[in-house]
Tab-separated table of C-alpha atoms in Angstrom:
chain	number	residue	atom	x	y	z
N	1	UNK	CA	8.022	15.148	3.605
N	2	UNK	CA	8.574	16.075	-0.075
N	3	UNK	CA	5.518	17.602	-1.634
N	4	UNK	CA	4.887	18.823	-5.067
N	5	UNK	CA	4.412	22.466	-6.017
N	6	UNK	CA	0.750	23.510	-5.957
N	7	UNK	CA	-1.193	26.034	-8.007
N	8	UNK	CA	-3.491	28.807	-6.971
N	9	UNK	CA	-6.374	26.399	-7.753
N	10	UNK	CA	-5.025	23.777	-5.616
N	11	UNK	CA	-3.663	21.456	-8.351
N	12	UNK	CA	-0.486	19.931	-8.250
N	13	UNK	CA	2.011	21.281	-10.918
N	14	UNK	CA	4.720	18.610	-11.068
N	15	UNK	CA	2.728	15.389	-10.723
N	16	UNK	CA	0.262	13.967	-13.200
N	17	UNK	CA	-0.015	10.098	-12.352
N	18	UNK	CA	0.097	9.351	-8.785
N	19	UNK	CA	0.100	5.628	-7.357
N	20	UNK	CA	-1.167	5.060	-3.622
N	21	UNK	CA	0.013	2.130	-1.700
N	22	UNK	CA	-1.844	1.500	1.484
N	23	UNK	CA	-1.525	-0.686	4.444
N	24	UNK	CA	-0.512	-1.262	8.164
N	25	UNK	CA	3.245	-1.470	7.099
N	26	UNK	CA	3.787	-3.269	10.522
N	27	UNK	CA	6.704	-3.461	9.207
N	28	UNK	CA	7.213	-2.218	6.059
N	29	UNK	CA	9.202	-4.762	3.834
N	30	UNK	CA	11.074	-5.153	0.514
N	31	UNK	CA	8.076	-6.671	-0.858
N	32	UNK	CA	5.978	-3.518	-0.639
N	33	UNK	CA	9.090	-1.506	-2.235
N	34	UNK	CA	9.218	-3.776	-5.185
N	35	UNK	CA	5.592	-3.479	-5.611
N	36	UNK	CA	5.630	0.135	-5.525
N	37	UNK	CA	8.533	0.229	-8.219
N	38	UNK	CA	6.727	-2.038	-10.522
N	39	UNK	CA	3.861	-0.022	-10.413
N	40	UNK	CA	5.983	3.296	-11.082
N	41	UNK	CA	7.697	1.785	-13.940
N	42	UNK	CA	4.869	0.051	-15.800
N	43	UNK	CA	2.276	2.853	-15.425
N	44	UNK	CA	4.659	5.715	-15.694
N	45	UNK	CA	3.862	6.790	-12.214
N	46	UNK	CA	5.183	10.321	-10.989
N	47	UNK	CA	5.493	9.293	-7.639
N	48	UNK	CA	3.859	6.632	-5.052
N	49	UNK	CA	2.260	7.527	-1.914
N	50	UNK	CA	2.961	5.189	0.873
N	51	UNK	CA	-0.150	5.613	3.050
N	52	UNK	CA	-0.074	3.746	6.445
N	53	UNK	CA	-3.189	2.674	8.102
N	54	UNK	CA	-4.562	4.816	11.056
N	55	UNK	CA	-7.693	2.979	12.578
N	56	UNK	CA	-8.135	0.183	10.098
N	57	UNK	CA	-11.495	-1.752	10.195
N	58	UNK	CA	-10.042	-4.898	9.136
N	59	UNK	CA	-7.259	-5.243	11.983
N	60	UNK	CA	-9.452	-4.326	15.073
N	61	UNK	CA	-8.645	-7.761	16.403
N	62	UNK	CA	-4.727	-7.411	16.057
N	63	UNK	CA	-2.630	-5.079	17.925
N	64	UNK	CA	-0.933	-2.750	15.573
N	65	UNK	CA	2.443	-1.165	16.412
N	66	UNK	CA	2.035	2.696	17.281
N	67	UNK	CA	1.974	4.630	14.048
N	68	UNK	CA	4.878	6.770	14.998
N	69	UNK	CA	7.246	3.806	14.745
N	70	UNK	CA	5.576	2.573	11.420
N	71	UNK	CA	5.828	6.078	9.875
N	72	UNK	CA	9.508	6.095	10.841
N	73	UNK	CA	10.067	3.006	9.365
N	74	UNK	CA	8.404	3.927	6.119
N	75	UNK	CA	10.300	7.149	5.960
N	76	UNK	CA	13.605	4.965	6.440
N	77	UNK	CA	12.708	2.487	3.965
N	78	UNK	CA	12.302	5.025	1.266
N	79	UNK	CA	14.790	7.661	2.293
N	80	UNK	CA	16.948	6.833	-0.726
N	81	UNK	CA	14.071	6.564	-3.410
N	82	UNK	CA	13.225	9.339	-5.481
N	83	UNK	CA	9.288	9.659	-6.077
N	84	UNK	CA	8.325	7.641	-2.919
N	85	UNK	CA	6.471	9.711	-0.576
N	86	UNK	CA	5.118	9.058	3.168
N	87	UNK	CA	1.672	10.468	3.300
N	88	UNK	CA	0.304	10.263	6.983
N	89	UNK	CA	-3.192	11.220	5.861
N	90	UNK	CA	-4.982	8.319	7.633
N	91	UNK	CA	-2.730	8.147	10.822
N	92	UNK	CA	-3.597	11.867	11.713
N	93	UNK	CA	-7.372	11.062	11.290
N	94	UNK	CA	-9.536	9.904	14.115
N	95	UNK	CA	-11.828	8.217	11.788
N	96	UNK	CA	-11.796	4.738	10.889
N	97	UNK	CA	-9.629	4.166	7.786
N	98	UNK	CA	-11.862	3.115	4.975
N	99	UNK	CA	-10.301	3.573	1.792
N	100	UNK	CA	-13.139	5.453	0.077
N	101	UNK	CA	-12.687	8.109	2.484
N	102	UNK	CA	-8.989	8.111	2.125
N	103	UNK	CA	-9.248	8.504	-1.765
N	104	UNK	CA	-11.807	11.086	-1.581
N	105	UNK	CA	-9.444	13.152	0.514
N	106	UNK	CA	-6.548	12.352	-1.670
N	107	UNK	CA	-8.523	13.306	-4.896
N	108	UNK	CA	-9.446	16.674	-3.306
N	109	UNK	CA	-5.887	17.388	-2.675
N	110	UNK	CA	-4.522	16.362	-6.150
N	111	UNK	CA	-7.439	17.467	-8.079
N	112	UNK	CA	-5.775	17.433	-11.484
N	113	UNK	CA	-3.809	14.159	-11.124
N	114	UNK	CA	-5.003	10.739	-11.919
N	115	UNK	CA	-4.702	8.429	-8.966
N	116	UNK	CA	-3.854	4.546	-9.012
N	117	UNK	CA	-4.630	2.741	-5.926
N	118	UNK	CA	-2.257	-0.550	-5.580
N	119	UNK	CA	-3.310	-3.769	-4.202
N	120	UNK	CA	-2.330	-7.279	-4.108
N	121	UNK	CA	-3.699	-10.340	-5.905
N	122	UNK	CA	-5.660	-11.412	-2.887
N	123	UNK	CA	-7.358	-8.066	-2.105
N	124	UNK	CA	-8.537	-7.964	-5.803
N	125	UNK	CA	-10.832	-10.933	-4.886
N	126	UNK	CA	-12.202	-9.169	-2.000
N	127	UNK	CA	-12.434	-5.796	-3.199
N	128	UNK	CA	-16.332	-5.749	-3.574
N	129	UNK	CA	-16.718	-6.491	0.042
N	130	UNK	CA	-14.760	-3.393	0.888
N	131	UNK	CA	-16.961	-0.582	2.098
N	132	UNK	CA	-18.504	1.498	-0.994
N	133	UNK	CA	-16.182	0.270	-3.642
N	134	UNK	CA	-17.875	2.237	-6.222
N	135	UNK	CA	-17.037	5.565	-4.369
N	136	UNK	CA	-13.153	4.195	-4.425
N	137	UNK	CA	-13.629	3.704	-8.115
N	138	UNK	CA	-14.966	7.209	-8.561
N	139	UNK	CA	-11.622	8.790	-7.491
N	140	UNK	CA	-9.028	6.263	-9.034
N	141	UNK	CA	-8.094	3.175	-11.174
N	142	UNK	CA	-6.944	0.003	-9.412
N	143	UNK	CA	-3.548	-1.769	-10.206
N	144	UNK	CA	-3.813	-5.350	-8.888
N	145	UNK	CA	-0.296	-7.011	-8.194
N	146	UNK	CA	0.312	-10.403	-9.273
N	147	UNK	CA	3.319	-12.785	-10.669
N	148	UNK	CA	3.191	-14.321	-13.877
N	149	UNK	CA	1.976	-17.846	-13.902
N	150	UNK	CA	0.831	-17.758	-10.631
N	151	UNK	CA	-3.027	-18.485	-10.689
N	152	UNK	CA	-2.985	-16.160	-13.831
N	153	UNK	CA	-5.954	-17.417	-15.554
N	154	UNK	CA	-7.967	-17.116	-12.314
N	155	UNK	CA	-6.642	-13.478	-11.843
N	156	UNK	CA	-7.121	-12.303	-15.409
N	157	UNK	CA	-10.754	-13.665	-15.174
N	158	UNK	CA	-11.291	-11.580	-12.192
N	159	UNK	CA	-9.956	-8.472	-13.782
N	160	UNK	CA	-12.210	-9.135	-16.765
N	161	UNK	CA	-15.200	-9.472	-14.485
N	162	UNK	CA	-14.444	-6.302	-12.605
N	163	UNK	CA	-13.946	-4.398	-15.680
N	164	UNK	CA	-16.990	-5.447	-17.088
N	165	UNK	CA	-18.991	-4.323	-13.884
N	166	UNK	CA	-16.871	-1.221	-13.458
N	167	UNK	CA	-15.538	-0.535	-16.877
N	168	UNK	CA	-11.879	0.115	-17.464
N	169	UNK	CA	-10.899	0.633	-13.926
N	170	UNK	CA	-8.852	-2.479	-13.223
N	171	UNK	CA	-5.382	-3.242	-14.449
N	172	UNK	CA	-2.873	-6.055	-13.993
N	173	UNK	CA	0.556	-5.073	-12.352
N	174	UNK	CA	3.264	-7.654	-13.042
N	175	UNK	CA	5.152	-7.603	-9.694
N	176	UNK	CA	7.988	-9.792	-8.427
N	177	UNK	CA	6.010	-10.425	-4.822
N	178	UNK	CA	8.344	-11.383	-2.119
N	179	UNK	CA	7.337	-14.517	-0.490
N	180	UNK	CA	7.033	-13.121	3.152
N	181	UNK	CA	4.686	-11.068	5.153
N	182	UNK	CA	4.862	-8.403	7.794
N	183	UNK	CA	3.487	-11.112	10.261
N	184	UNK	CA	6.341	-13.403	9.348
N	185	UNK	CA	8.730	-10.741	10.082
N	186	UNK	CA	7.380	-9.987	13.288
N	187	UNK	CA	7.456	-13.548	14.097
N	188	UNK	CA	10.850	-14.018	13.123
N	189	UNK	CA	11.927	-11.080	15.358
N	190	UNK	CA	10.103	-12.377	18.381
N	191	UNK	CA	12.225	-15.809	17.802
N	192	UNK	CA	15.333	-13.910	17.417
N	193	UNK	CA	15.810	-15.105	13.671
N	194	UNK	CA	17.268	-12.766	10.885
N	195	UNK	CA	14.937	-10.561	8.890
N	196	UNK	CA	18.106	-8.893	6.869
N	197	UNK	CA	16.689	-10.308	3.424
N	198	UNK	CA	13.304	-8.968	4.188
N	199	UNK	CA	13.582	-5.530	4.898
N	200	UNK	CA	15.917	-2.598	4.281
N	201	UNK	CA	18.820	-2.370	6.608
N	202	UNK	CA	17.755	0.925	8.115
N	203	UNK	CA	14.592	-0.712	9.007
N	204	UNK	CA	16.098	-3.702	10.463
N	205	UNK	CA	18.337	-1.371	12.569
N	206	UNK	CA	15.233	0.613	13.863
N	207	UNK	CA	13.451	-2.479	15.117
N	208	UNK	CA	16.381	-3.534	16.833
N	209	UNK	CA	17.123	0.010	18.313
N	210	UNK	CA	13.421	0.227	19.643
N	211	UNK	CA	12.975	-3.519	20.500
N	212	UNK	CA	10.166	-3.743	18.366
N	213	UNK	CA	8.214	-7.060	18.015
N	214	UNK	CA	9.806	-8.780	21.094
N	215	UNK	CA	6.511	-9.576	22.743
N	216	UNK	CA	4.595	-9.973	19.466
N	217	UNK	CA	1.290	-11.551	19.820
N	218	UNK	CA	0.054	-13.444	16.491
């Protein structure tokens, strides 16, 4: 895993602005990569950390593929992309993966860096229901991905509302979101349908090699 050079005080010398993209990544797909690239370009991020979920409080009813497979697919998907880093902080922890805990640990590791947590438009409207949202915002700004003209007025109203409650912490991220989900990819694999357009070639080959999602339960 690529790491930044650290100084004696624990600060990161080569990075100043770090994006964090979390999720189950079950599997990672081209939509995730497009959002990360858009964030890096629009907010001058030095890197984007891909943080796969360990023990998610929101997916306790869903069978999640083993973390070793999910991490391997992320590593393959970003292998040719500078500035995209796999961070296994959550999968190596036995604790429930609450975002406020993860951000606290990342801020402790990257003390001198400005952190930007990347989420989708749907999550923006759910954010206040997350565990300890104020503690999340203590350590990072929020980049909320959306597509122009897709419920834009409602989205920007939510950004404005949240910024009044938590001043200057939320920023709109214009991203070409791919109209497919990891769940749909798993379903397509189960049905023997192609996923060529939705995941990187190396990820598709990995799924086939390890026979993932053949017995997927929705």
